[in-house]
PDB file of C-alpha atoms in Angstrom:
ATOM      1  CA  MET G   1       0.162  -0.006   0.039  1.00  0.00           C
ATOM      2  CA  SER G   2       1.198   3.080  -0.961  1.00  0.00           C
ATOM      3  CA  GLN G   3       2.609   5.691   2.064  1.00  0.00           C
ATOM      4  CA  THR G   4       2.349   9.306   1.471  1.00  0.00           C
ATOM      5  CA  VAL G   5       4.652  11.067   4.100  1.00  0.00           C
ATOM      6  CA  LEU G   6       4.302  14.574   5.780  1.00  0.00           C
ATOM      7  CA  VAL G   7       7.257  16.485   7.020  1.00  0.00           C
ATOM      8  CA  THR G   8       6.703  19.744   8.905  1.00  0.00           C
ATOM      9  CA  GLY G   9       9.258  22.048   9.053  1.00  0.00           C
ATOM     10  CA  GLY G  10      10.895  20.233   5.932  1.00  0.00           C
ATOM     11  CA  THR G  11      12.916  22.929   4.870  1.00  0.00           C
ATOM     12  CA  GLY G  12      15.041  23.405   7.701  1.00  0.00           C
ATOM     13  CA  LEU G  13      17.910  21.487   9.706  1.00  0.00           C
ATOM     14  CA  VAL G  14      16.261  18.580  10.014  1.00  0.00           C
ATOM     15  CA  GLY G  15      13.955  18.589   7.408  1.00  0.00           C
ATOM     16  CA  LYS G  16      16.919  19.073   4.690  1.00  0.00           C
ATOM     17  CA  ALA G  17      18.931  16.076   5.874  1.00  0.00           C
ATOM     18  CA  ILE G  18      15.362  13.471   6.275  1.00  0.00           C
ATOM     19  CA  GLU G  19      15.021  15.560   2.389  1.00  0.00           C
ATOM     20  CA  MET G  20      18.721  14.299   1.162  1.00  0.00           C
ATOM     21  CA  VAL G  21      18.443  10.825   3.014  1.00  0.00           C
ATOM     22  CA  ILE G  22      15.491  10.016   1.218  1.00  0.00           C
ATOM     23  CA  SER G  23      17.045  11.002  -1.927  1.00  0.00           C
ATOM     24  CA  ASP G  24      19.420   8.887  -2.018  1.00  0.00           C
ATOM     25  CA  GLU G  25      17.740   5.869  -0.939  1.00  0.00           C
ATOM     26  CA  LYS G  26      14.766   5.966  -3.245  1.00  0.00           C
ATOM     27  CA  PRO G  27      11.631   4.037  -1.533  1.00  0.00           C
ATOM     28  CA  LYS G  28       9.294   2.582  -3.395  1.00  0.00           C
ATOM     29  CA  ASN G  29       5.372   3.503  -1.861  1.00  0.00           C
ATOM     30  CA  GLU G  30       6.485   6.314  -0.310  1.00  0.00           C
ATOM     31  CA  GLU G  31       5.050   9.711  -0.933  1.00  0.00           C
ATOM     32  CA  TRP G  32       7.717  12.767   1.438  1.00  0.00           C
ATOM     33  CA  VAL G  33       6.021  15.755   0.920  1.00  0.00           C
ATOM     34  CA  PHE G  34       8.285  18.671   2.369  1.00  0.00           C
ATOM     35  CA  VAL G  35       6.276  21.575   3.964  1.00  0.00           C
ATOM     36  CA  GLY G  36       7.647  24.631   5.035  1.00  0.00           C
ATOM     37  CA  SER G  37       5.940  28.047   7.120  1.00  0.00           C
ATOM     38  CA  LYS G  38       4.948  29.183   3.532  1.00  0.00           C
ATOM     39  CA  ASP G  39       2.577  26.076   2.860  1.00  0.00           C
ATOM     40  CA  ALA G  40       0.754  26.924   6.389  1.00  0.00           C
ATOM     41  CA  ASP G  41       0.506  28.385   9.150  1.00  0.00           C
ATOM     42  CA  LEU G  42       0.493  25.705  11.894  1.00  0.00           C
ATOM     43  CA  THR G  43      -0.494  27.872  14.728  1.00  0.00           C
ATOM     44  CA  ASN G  44      -3.729  28.302  12.623  1.00  0.00           C
ATOM     45  CA  LEU G  45      -5.736  25.292  12.959  1.00  0.00           C
ATOM     46  CA  GLU G  46      -7.613  25.876   9.355  1.00  0.00           C
ATOM     47  CA  SER G  47      -4.296  25.854   8.127  1.00  0.00           C
ATOM     48  CA  THR G  48      -2.821  23.234   9.042  1.00  0.00           C
ATOM     49  CA  ARG G  49      -6.225  21.281   8.281  1.00  0.00           C
ATOM     50  CA  ALA G  50      -6.002  22.438   4.631  1.00  0.00           C
ATOM     51  CA  LEU G  51      -2.630  21.628   4.733  1.00  0.00           C
ATOM     52  CA  PHE G  52      -3.975  17.860   5.551  1.00  0.00           C
ATOM     53  CA  GLU G  53      -6.508  17.869   3.529  1.00  0.00           C
ATOM     54  CA  LYS G  54      -4.164  19.063   0.170  1.00  0.00           C
ATOM     55  CA  HIS G  55      -1.666  16.130   1.239  1.00  0.00           C
ATOM     56  CA  LYS G  56      -3.923  13.082   2.706  1.00  0.00           C
ATOM     57  CA  PRO G  57      -0.629  11.806   5.268  1.00  0.00           C
ATOM     58  CA  THR G  58      -0.781   8.710   6.680  1.00  0.00           C
ATOM     59  CA  HIS G  59       2.497   9.508   8.254  1.00  0.00           C
ATOM     60  CA  VAL G  60       3.747  12.514   9.640  1.00  0.00           C
ATOM     61  CA  ILE G  61       7.189  13.692  10.621  1.00  0.00           C
ATOM     62  CA  HIS G  62       6.840  16.606  13.324  1.00  0.00           C
ATOM     63  CA  LEU G  63       9.651  19.047  12.591  1.00  0.00           C
ATOM     64  CA  ALA G  64       7.686  22.730  12.960  1.00  0.00           C
ATOM     65  CA  ALA G  65       9.060  24.871  15.767  1.00  0.00           C
ATOM     66  CA  MET G  66       9.644  27.798  17.200  1.00  0.00           C
ATOM     67  CA  VAL G  67      13.228  27.124  17.860  1.00  0.00           C
ATOM     68  CA  GLY G  68      16.662  29.365  18.889  1.00  0.00           C
ATOM     69  CA  GLY G  69      20.064  29.665  20.550  1.00  0.00           C
ATOM     70  CA  LEU G  70      20.164  29.610  24.213  1.00  0.00           C
ATOM     71  CA  TYR G  71      19.835  33.961  24.754  1.00  0.00           C
ATOM     72  CA  HIS G  72      16.868  33.751  22.114  1.00  0.00           C
ATOM     73  CA  ASN G  73      15.425  31.705  24.544  1.00  0.00           C
ATOM     74  CA  MET G  74      15.754  33.433  27.236  1.00  0.00           C
ATOM     75  CA  GLY G  75      14.735  36.670  26.485  1.00  0.00           C
ATOM     76  CA  ASN G  76      11.185  34.956  24.525  1.00  0.00           C
ATOM     77  CA  ASN G  77       9.864  32.015  26.683  1.00  0.00           C
ATOM     78  CA  LEU G  78       6.512  33.401  26.629  1.00  0.00           C
ATOM     79  CA  ASP G  79       6.122  32.836  22.151  1.00  0.00           C
ATOM     80  CA  PHE G  80       7.967  29.982  22.418  1.00  0.00           C
ATOM     81  CA  LEU G  81       5.712  28.525  24.589  1.00  0.00           C
ATOM     82  CA  ARG G  82       2.680  29.898  23.236  1.00  0.00           C
ATOM     83  CA  LYS G  83       3.593  29.430  19.497  1.00  0.00           C
ATOM     84  CA  ASN G  84       4.875  25.859  19.960  1.00  0.00           C
ATOM     85  CA  MET G  85       2.076  24.319  22.298  1.00  0.00           C
ATOM     86  CA  GLN G  86      -0.071  26.372  19.317  1.00  0.00           C
ATOM     87  CA  MET G  87       1.511  23.624  16.801  1.00  0.00           C
ATOM     88  CA  ASN G  88       1.671  20.839  18.167  1.00  0.00           C
ATOM     89  CA  ASP G  89      -2.167  21.240  19.440  1.00  0.00           C
ATOM     90  CA  ASN G  90      -3.476  21.444  15.348  1.00  0.00           C
ATOM     91  CA  VAL G  91      -1.047  19.369  13.637  1.00  0.00           C
ATOM     92  CA  LEU G  92      -2.022  16.301  16.770  1.00  0.00           C
ATOM     93  CA  LEU G  93      -5.084  16.588  16.058  1.00  0.00           C
ATOM     94  CA  LEU G  94      -4.916  16.746  12.171  1.00  0.00           C
ATOM     95  CA  CYS G  95      -2.991  12.965  12.586  1.00  0.00           C
ATOM     96  CA  HIS G  96      -5.954  12.428  15.098  1.00  0.00           C
ATOM     97  CA  GLU G  97      -8.149  13.191  12.396  1.00  0.00           C
ATOM     98  CA  PHE G  98      -6.577  11.709   9.114  1.00  0.00           C
ATOM     99  CA  LYS G  99      -5.266   7.910  11.556  1.00  0.00           C
ATOM    100  CA  ALA G 100      -1.539   9.674  10.516  1.00  0.00           C
ATOM    101  CA  LYS G 101       1.768   7.528  12.762  1.00  0.00           C
ATOM    102  CA  ALA G 102       2.901  10.660  14.009  1.00  0.00           C
ATOM    103  CA  VAL G 103       6.432  11.575  14.898  1.00  0.00           C
ATOM    104  CA  SER G 104       7.307  14.746  16.676  1.00  0.00           C
ATOM    105  CA  CYS G 105      10.360  15.768  17.901  1.00  0.00           C
ATOM    106  CA  LEU G 106      11.549  16.748  21.156  1.00  0.00           C
ATOM    107  CA  SER G 107      15.074  17.976  22.799  1.00  0.00           C
ATOM    108  CA  THR G 108      17.139  17.640  26.128  1.00  0.00           C
ATOM    109  CA  CYS G 109      16.742  20.781  26.917  1.00  0.00           C
ATOM    110  CA  ILE G 110      12.995  19.946  27.809  1.00  0.00           C
ATOM    111  CA  PHE G 111      14.936  16.807  30.636  1.00  0.00           C
ATOM    112  CA  PRO G 112      14.769  18.562  34.644  1.00  0.00           C
ATOM    113  CA  ASP G 113      17.410  20.692  35.565  1.00  0.00           C
ATOM    114  CA  LYS G 114      18.604  18.996  39.422  1.00  0.00           C
ATOM    115  CA  THR G 115      18.700  15.454  37.277  1.00  0.00           C
ATOM    116  CA  PRO G 116      20.815  11.834  38.405  1.00  0.00           C
ATOM    117  CA  TYR G 117      23.235  11.454  35.135  1.00  0.00           C
ATOM    118  CA  PRO G 118      23.107  10.438  32.641  1.00  0.00           C
ATOM    119  CA  ILE G 119      19.201  10.997  31.978  1.00  0.00           C
ATOM    120  CA  ASP G 120      16.959   9.031  29.947  1.00  0.00           C
ATOM    121  CA  GLU G 121      13.437   8.497  29.187  1.00  0.00           C
ATOM    122  CA  THR G 122      11.899   8.353  32.244  1.00  0.00           C
ATOM    123  CA  MET G 123      12.911  11.390  33.735  1.00  0.00           C
ATOM    124  CA  ILE G 124      11.182  13.412  31.031  1.00  0.00           C
ATOM    125  CA  HIS G 125       8.697  15.114  33.916  1.00  0.00           C
ATOM    126  CA  ASN G 126      10.983  14.698  37.351  1.00  0.00           C
ATOM    127  CA  GLY G 127      11.408  18.960  37.474  1.00  0.00           C
ATOM    128  CA  PRO G 128      11.452  21.559  36.211  1.00  0.00           C
ATOM    129  CA  PRO G 129      13.421  22.298  33.444  1.00  0.00           C
ATOM    130  CA  HIS G 130      16.983  24.578  32.972  1.00  0.00           C
ATOM    131  CA  ASP G 131      14.728  28.051  33.654  1.00  0.00           C
ATOM    132  CA  SER G 132      16.728  29.768  30.609  1.00  0.00           C
ATOM    133  CA  ASN G 133      14.777  27.836  27.841  1.00  0.00           C
ATOM    134  CA  TYR G 134      10.962  27.081  30.469  1.00  0.00           C
ATOM    135  CA  GLY G 135       8.792  27.923  27.764  1.00  0.00           C
ATOM    136  CA  TYR G 136       9.753  25.721  24.761  1.00  0.00           C
ATOM    137  CA  SER G 137      11.194  22.975  26.918  1.00  0.00           C
ATOM    138  CA  TYR G 138       7.174  22.497  28.994  1.00  0.00           C
ATOM    139  CA  ALA G 139       5.976  23.301  25.256  1.00  0.00           C
ATOM    140  CA  LYS G 140       7.980  20.190  23.943  1.00  0.00           C
ATOM    141  CA  ARG G 141       7.591  18.086  27.582  1.00  0.00           C
ATOM    142  CA  LEU G 142       3.424  18.774  26.826  1.00  0.00           C
ATOM    143  CA  ILE G 143       3.886  16.302  23.266  1.00  0.00           C
ATOM    144  CA  ASP G 144       4.954  13.480  25.474  1.00  0.00           C
ATOM    145  CA  ILE G 145       1.930  13.843  27.540  1.00  0.00           C
ATOM    146  CA  THR G 146      -0.398  14.785  24.130  1.00  0.00           C
ATOM    147  CA  ASN G 147       0.520  11.495  22.288  1.00  0.00           C
ATOM    148  CA  ARG G 148      -0.085   9.757  24.779  1.00  0.00           C
ATOM    149  CA  SER G 149      -3.520  10.855  25.460  1.00  0.00           C
ATOM    150  CA  TYR G 150      -4.361  10.567  22.256  1.00  0.00           C
ATOM    151  CA  HIS G 151      -2.710   6.681  22.778  1.00  0.00           C
ATOM    152  CA  ASP G 152      -5.137   5.894  25.839  1.00  0.00           C
ATOM    153  CA  GLN G 153      -7.895   7.204  24.451  1.00  0.00           C
ATOM    154  CA  TYR G 154      -8.450   6.971  20.398  1.00  0.00           C
ATOM    155  CA  GLY G 155      -5.547   4.282  20.409  1.00  0.00           C
ATOM    156  CA  ASP G 156      -3.332   6.890  17.889  1.00  0.00           C
ATOM    157  CA  LEU G 157       0.574   5.403  16.934  1.00  0.00           C
ATOM    158  CA  PHE G 158       2.059   9.043  17.969  1.00  0.00           C
ATOM    159  CA  THR G 159       5.190   8.607  19.622  1.00  0.00           C
ATOM    160  CA  SER G 160       8.744  11.517  19.670  1.00  0.00           C
ATOM    161  CA  VAL G 161      12.397  11.451  19.366  1.00  0.00           C
ATOM    162  CA  VAL G 162      14.220  13.019  21.724  1.00  0.00           C
ATOM    163  CA  PRO G 163      17.506  14.361  19.687  1.00  0.00           C
ATOM    164  CA  CYS G 164      20.445  15.191  21.631  1.00  0.00           C
ATOM    165  CA  ASN G 165      21.960  18.835  20.095  1.00  0.00           C
ATOM    166  CA  VAL G 166      21.697  18.519  16.148  1.00  0.00           C
ATOM    167  CA  PHE G 167      23.801  20.768  13.360  1.00  0.00           C
ATOM    168  CA  GLY G 168      24.388  20.301   9.860  1.00  0.00           C
ATOM    169  CA  PRO G 169      23.266  21.478   6.154  1.00  0.00           C
ATOM    170  CA  HIS G 170      21.038  23.879   6.249  1.00  0.00           C
ATOM    171  CA  ASP G 171      21.611  25.574   9.878  1.00  0.00           C
ATOM    172  CA  ASN G 172      20.360  29.046  11.229  1.00  0.00           C
ATOM    173  CA  PHE G 173      23.228  30.625  11.217  1.00  0.00           C
ATOM    174  CA  THR G 174      21.335  34.007  12.339  1.00  0.00           C
ATOM    175  CA  PRO G 175      23.486  36.028  14.799  1.00  0.00           C
ATOM    176  CA  GLY G 176      21.308  36.018  18.302  1.00  0.00           C
ATOM    177  CA  VAL G 177      19.040  33.019  16.925  1.00  0.00           C
ATOM    178  CA  SER G 178      21.607  30.704  15.958  1.00  0.00           C
ATOM    179  CA  HIS G 179      22.342  27.689  18.466  1.00  0.00           C
ATOM    180  CA  VAL G 180      25.646  26.957  19.790  1.00  0.00           C
ATOM    181  CA  ILE G 181      27.722  25.714  16.349  1.00  0.00           C
ATOM    182  CA  PRO G 182      26.077  27.377  13.269  1.00  0.00           C
ATOM    183  CA  GLY G 183      27.074  30.920  15.844  1.00  0.00           C
ATOM    184  CA  MET G 184      29.837  30.026  16.110  1.00  0.00           C
ATOM    185  CA  ILE G 185      30.973  28.716  12.262  1.00  0.00           C
ATOM    186  CA  HIS G 186      29.257  31.831  11.019  1.00  0.00           C
ATOM    187  CA  ARG G 187      31.192  34.475  13.533  1.00  0.00           C
ATOM    188  CA  LEU G 188      34.909  32.331  12.974  1.00  0.00           C
ATOM    189  CA  HIS G 189      33.525  33.056   8.990  1.00  0.00           C
ATOM    190  CA  GLU G 190      32.765  36.266   9.273  1.00  0.00           C
ATOM    191  CA  ILE G 191      36.462  37.240  11.413  1.00  0.00           C
ATOM    192  CA  ILE G 192      38.115  34.909   8.636  1.00  0.00           C
ATOM    193  CA  TYR G 193      36.567  35.508   5.400  1.00  0.00           C
ATOM    194  CA  LEU G 194      34.651  38.895   5.961  1.00  0.00           C
ATOM    195  CA  LYS G 195      36.455  41.317   8.698  1.00  0.00           C
ATOM    196  CA  ASP G 196      40.032  43.432   9.292  1.00  0.00           C
ATOM    197  CA  LEU G 197      41.178  41.573   6.390  1.00  0.00           C
ATOM    198  CA  GLU G 198      44.224  42.834   6.128  1.00  0.00           C
ATOM    199  CA  THR G 199      44.738  41.494   9.942  1.00  0.00           C
ATOM    200  CA  PRO G 200      47.273  38.135   9.420  1.00  0.00           C
ATOM    201  CA  GLN G 201      45.348  35.792  10.465  1.00  0.00           C
ATOM    202  CA  GLU G 202      47.909  34.947  12.976  1.00  0.00           C
ATOM    203  CA  GLU G 203      46.674  37.823  14.834  1.00  0.00           C
ATOM    204  CA  LYS G 204      42.972  37.474  14.943  1.00  0.00           C
ATOM    205  CA  VAL G 205      41.254  36.222  17.863  1.00  0.00           C
ATOM    206  CA  PHE G 206      37.800  34.397  18.192  1.00  0.00           C
ATOM    207  CA  PRO G 207      35.683  34.855  20.246  1.00  0.00           C
ATOM    208  CA  VAL G 208      33.974  32.137  22.009  1.00  0.00           C
ATOM    209  CA  TYR G 209      30.350  32.938  24.398  1.00  0.00           C
ATOM    210  CA  GLY G 210      31.013  31.610  27.540  1.00  0.00           C
ATOM    211  CA  THR G 211      34.084  29.266  30.011  1.00  0.00           C
ATOM    212  CA  GLY G 212      33.772  26.946  27.337  1.00  0.00           C
ATOM    213  CA  LYS G 213      33.054  24.823  30.116  1.00  0.00           C
ATOM    214  CA  PRO G 214      30.099  23.161  29.500  1.00  0.00           C
ATOM    215  CA  LEU G 215      29.195  19.419  28.130  1.00  0.00           C
ATOM    216  CA  ARG G 216      27.425  18.662  25.255  1.00  0.00           C
ATOM    217  CA  GLN G 217      26.439  15.545  22.528  1.00  0.00           C
ATOM    218  CA  PHE G 218      26.147  16.458  19.162  1.00  0.00           C
ATOM    219  CA  ILE G 219      24.548  14.556  16.828  1.00  0.00           C
ATOM    220  CA  TYR G 220      25.575  15.005  13.110  1.00  0.00           C
ATOM    221  CA  SER G 221      21.782  15.799  11.195  1.00  0.00           C
ATOM    222  CA  LYS G 222      21.885  12.971   8.792  1.00  0.00           C
ATOM    223  CA  ASP G 223      22.512  10.289  11.371  1.00  0.00           C
ATOM    224  CA  LEU G 224      19.532  11.970  12.883  1.00  0.00           C
ATOM    225  CA  ALA G 225      17.802  11.691   9.881  1.00  0.00           C
ATOM    226  CA  LYS G 226      18.644   8.280   9.322  1.00  0.00           C
ATOM    227  CA  LEU G 227      16.803   7.684  13.320  1.00  0.00           C
ATOM    228  CA  ILE G 228      14.000   9.063  12.457  1.00  0.00           C
ATOM    229  CA  ILE G 229      13.315   7.445   9.444  1.00  0.00           C
ATOM    230  CA  TRP G 230      13.878   3.940  11.163  1.00  0.00           C
ATOM    231  CA  VAL G 231      11.362   5.209  14.154  1.00  0.00           C
ATOM    232  CA  LEU G 232       9.098   6.452  11.617  1.00  0.00           C
ATOM    233  CA  ARG G 233       9.151   2.641   9.995  1.00  0.00           C
ATOM    234  CA  SER G 234       9.919   0.515  12.574  1.00  0.00           C
ATOM    235  CA  TYR G 235       9.093   1.672  15.988  1.00  0.00           C
ATOM    236  CA  THR G 236       5.660   1.342  17.383  1.00  0.00           C
ATOM    237  CA  SER G 237       5.917   2.583  20.980  1.00  0.00           C
ATOM    238  CA  VAL G 238       4.188   5.372  22.454  1.00  0.00           C
ATOM    239  CA  ALA G 239       6.904   6.354  24.807  1.00  0.00           C
ATOM    240  CA  PRO G 240       9.647   8.567  22.981  1.00  0.00           C
ATOM    241  CA  ILE G 241      13.065   7.260  21.714  1.00  0.00           C
ATOM    242  CA  ILE G 242      15.724   8.762  22.690  1.00  0.00           C
ATOM    243  CA  LEU G 243      18.135   9.999  19.512  1.00  0.00           C
ATOM    244  CA  SER G 244      21.826  10.665  21.058  1.00  0.00           C
ATOM    245  CA  VAL G 245      25.286  10.144  20.495  1.00  0.00           C
ATOM    246  CA  ASP G 246      26.627   8.033  22.997  1.00  0.00           C
ATOM    247  CA  GLU G 247      28.097   9.389  26.348  1.00  0.00           C
ATOM    248  CA  GLU G 248      31.824   8.826  25.684  1.00  0.00           C
ATOM    249  CA  ALA G 249      31.635  11.172  22.746  1.00  0.00           C
ATOM    250  CA  GLU G 250      30.254  14.008  24.500  1.00  0.00           C
ATOM    251  CA  VAL G 251      32.179  17.338  24.146  1.00  0.00           C
ATOM    252  CA  SER G 252      33.034  20.441  25.602  1.00  0.00           C
ATOM    253  CA  ILE G 253      32.402  24.588  24.064  1.00  0.00           C
ATOM    254  CA  ALA G 254      35.919  24.388  24.181  1.00  0.00           C
ATOM    255  CA  GLN G 255      36.304  21.084  22.474  1.00  0.00           C
ATOM    256  CA  LEU G 256      34.174  21.940  19.954  1.00  0.00           C
ATOM    257  CA  ALA G 257      35.522  25.820  19.022  1.00  0.00           C
ATOM    258  CA  GLU G 258      38.827  23.932  18.290  1.00  0.00           C
ATOM    259  CA  SER G 259      36.729  21.736  16.144  1.00  0.00           C
ATOM    260  CA  ILE G 260      35.570  24.300  13.946  1.00  0.00           C
ATOM    261  CA  ALA G 261      38.667  26.913  13.879  1.00  0.00           C
ATOM    262  CA  LYS G 262      40.759  23.248  12.989  1.00  0.00           C
ATOM    263  CA  ALA G 263      38.336  22.655  10.024  1.00  0.00           C
ATOM    264  CA  PHE G 264      38.177  26.441   9.118  1.00  0.00           C
ATOM    265  CA  GLU G 265      42.586  25.915   9.447  1.00  0.00           C
ATOM    266  CA  PHE G 266      42.258  28.681  11.687  1.00  0.00           C
ATOM    267  CA  LYS G 267      45.808  30.278  13.003  1.00  0.00           C
ATOM    268  CA  GLY G 268      44.405  32.829  15.435  1.00  0.00           C
ATOM    269  CA  LYS G 269      43.534  33.002  19.509  1.00  0.00           C
ATOM    270  CA  LEU G 270      40.419  31.607  20.753  1.00  0.00           C
ATOM    271  CA  VAL G 271      39.681  33.223  23.512  1.00  0.00           C
ATOM    272  CA  PHE G 272      36.828  32.758  25.858  1.00  0.00           C
ATOM    273  CA  ASP G 273      34.314  35.706  27.472  1.00  0.00           C
ATOM    274  CA  ALA G 274      33.422  34.928  30.656  1.00  0.00           C
ATOM    275  CA  SER G 275      30.893  37.630  30.378  1.00  0.00           C
ATOM    276  CA  TYR G 276      28.798  35.667  28.893  1.00  0.00           C
ATOM    277  CA  ALA G 277      26.176  33.319  30.651  1.00  0.00           C
ATOM    278  CA  ASP G 278      26.823  29.098  29.638  1.00  0.00           C
ATOM    279  CA  GLY G 279      22.742  28.214  30.498  1.00  0.00           C
ATOM    280  CA  GLN G 280      22.942  24.120  31.568  1.00  0.00           C
ATOM    281  CA  TYR G 281      26.605  23.142  32.157  1.00  0.00           C
ATOM    282  CA  LYS G 282      26.021  19.721  31.260  1.00  0.00           C
ATOM    283  CA  LYS G 283      22.604  17.158  29.633  1.00  0.00           C
ATOM    284  CA  THR G 284      24.226  14.167  29.309  1.00  0.00           C
ATOM    285  CA  ALA G 285      21.627  11.713  27.848  1.00  0.00           C
ATOM    286  CA  SER G 286      21.375   7.240  27.306  1.00  0.00           C
ATOM    287  CA  ASN G 287      20.650   5.764  24.026  1.00  0.00           C
ATOM    288  CA  ALA G 288      20.792   2.448  25.609  1.00  0.00           C
ATOM    289  CA  LYS G 289      17.472   1.600  24.851  1.00  0.00           C
ATOM    290  CA  LEU G 290      18.243   3.163  20.729  1.00  0.00           C
ATOM    291  CA  ARG G 291      21.490   0.906  21.743  1.00  0.00           C
ATOM    292  CA  LYS G 292      19.526  -1.778  22.190  1.00  0.00           C
ATOM    293  CA  LEU G 293      17.633  -1.764  19.458  1.00  0.00           C
ATOM    294  CA  ARG G 294      19.685  -0.430  16.301  1.00  0.00           C
ATOM    295  CA  PRO G 295      23.286  -1.731  18.036  1.00  0.00           C
ATOM    296  CA  ASP G 296      24.494  -1.476  14.850  1.00  0.00           C
ATOM    297  CA  PHE G 297      24.141   2.535  14.035  1.00  0.00           C
ATOM    298  CA  GLN G 298      27.267   3.986  13.420  1.00  0.00           C
ATOM    299  CA  PHE G 299      26.972   7.855  14.270  1.00  0.00           C
ATOM    300  CA  THR G 300      29.828   9.580  12.351  1.00  0.00           C
ATOM    301  CA  ASP G 301      32.881  10.872  13.756  1.00  0.00           C
ATOM    302  CA  PHE G 302      32.329  14.621  15.328  1.00  0.00           C
ATOM    303  CA  ASP G 303      35.647  16.307  13.547  1.00  0.00           C
ATOM    304  CA  THR G 304      34.550  14.750  10.144  1.00  0.00           C
ATOM    305  CA  ALA G 305      30.530  16.084  11.144  1.00  0.00           C
ATOM    306  CA  ILE G 306      32.265  19.523  11.736  1.00  0.00           C
ATOM    307  CA  LYS G 307      34.044  19.685   9.186  1.00  0.00           C
ATOM    308  CA  GLN G 308      31.211  18.643   6.707  1.00  0.00           C
ATOM    309  CA  ALA G 309      28.934  21.332   8.259  1.00  0.00           C
ATOM    310  CA  VAL G 310      32.180  23.794   7.727  1.00  0.00           C
ATOM    311  CA  GLN G 311      32.615  23.275   4.498  1.00  0.00           C
ATOM    312  CA  TRP G 312      28.916  23.121   3.282  1.00  0.00           C
ATOM    313  CA  TYR G 313      29.110  26.666   4.775  1.00  0.00           C
ATOM    314  CA  VAL G 314      31.756  28.617   3.148  1.00  0.00           C
ATOM    315  CA  GLU G 315      29.851  26.953  -0.296  1.00  0.00           C
ATOM    316  CA  ASN G 316      26.648  27.856   0.663  1.00  0.00           C
ATOM    317  CA  TYR G 317      27.465  31.444   1.854  1.00  0.00           C
ATOM    318  CA  ASP G 318      24.845  33.180   0.022  1.00  0.00           C
ATOM    319  CA  GLN G 319      21.336  30.958   0.405  1.00  0.00           C
ATOM    320  CA  ALA G 320      22.479  30.056   4.020  1.00  0.00           C
ATOM    321  CA  ARG G 321      20.252  31.390   6.703  1.00  0.00           C
ATOM    322  CA  LYS G 322      22.119  34.600   8.230  1.00  0.00           C
TER     323      LYS G 322
END
């Protein structure tokens, strides 16, 4: 039987990665439709309904969200809460009406701020999230509650994935909005290629926001795409599943900055500016559940993935979101 997979947020970082994987895979009996904000206003129920009526999906990967980095979240928690709740409620209601399997995307930032590590899927609701992005976090947590409610009341197969920090081609590199990796890539690119071109690179300084001490797990967008496609086709539980690199792959922000500088072959100096907030020190996630189901999955080497992300940005600078 032919299936139609609707991907909301299909023009963003993860959506583009899924599109690239599907393009290479060329699956039979699956029609994939990637939509963005120009195709529908998902905060509006009737606009969302019109989108579903047009494509009549049997499966939905719900990636659309209002997202941003630490400083954008800190100043706009109400907007992150309301807009994401509206989108999520409308999309899942229409998934129910169209009897479509839904896979929604959460984030490790939804986990409690004060918690033992590593965190796992059972700990999402054990306490309040970090205060810096509580609006986004609570909106995303409610997806898990909504999934369970639809399943318990109607038997709908709605589930969610919880990726660690994602990066790769087609990221959002906009200053003040971007996450840490695209933010660093954008700033270092400007330092090398656009600012003080007469200054020798050896004399240039790359300012890294914060102390560099916080620890993070990062997943390459193409790796995440492959795992989300697997969840859509093969994962049959309403319970969320963490899609993260292994715990040993966790790196400090300082190590990240060094990897980006290496990818650019930057010959200047890295300076850490402690006047900027570090945010949550760590949020180490366990991928034991994923490893039990997919013990064979190979993640892209971190430095290799960073280099590919940098190369994409340099080669697509004019088209990149910045």
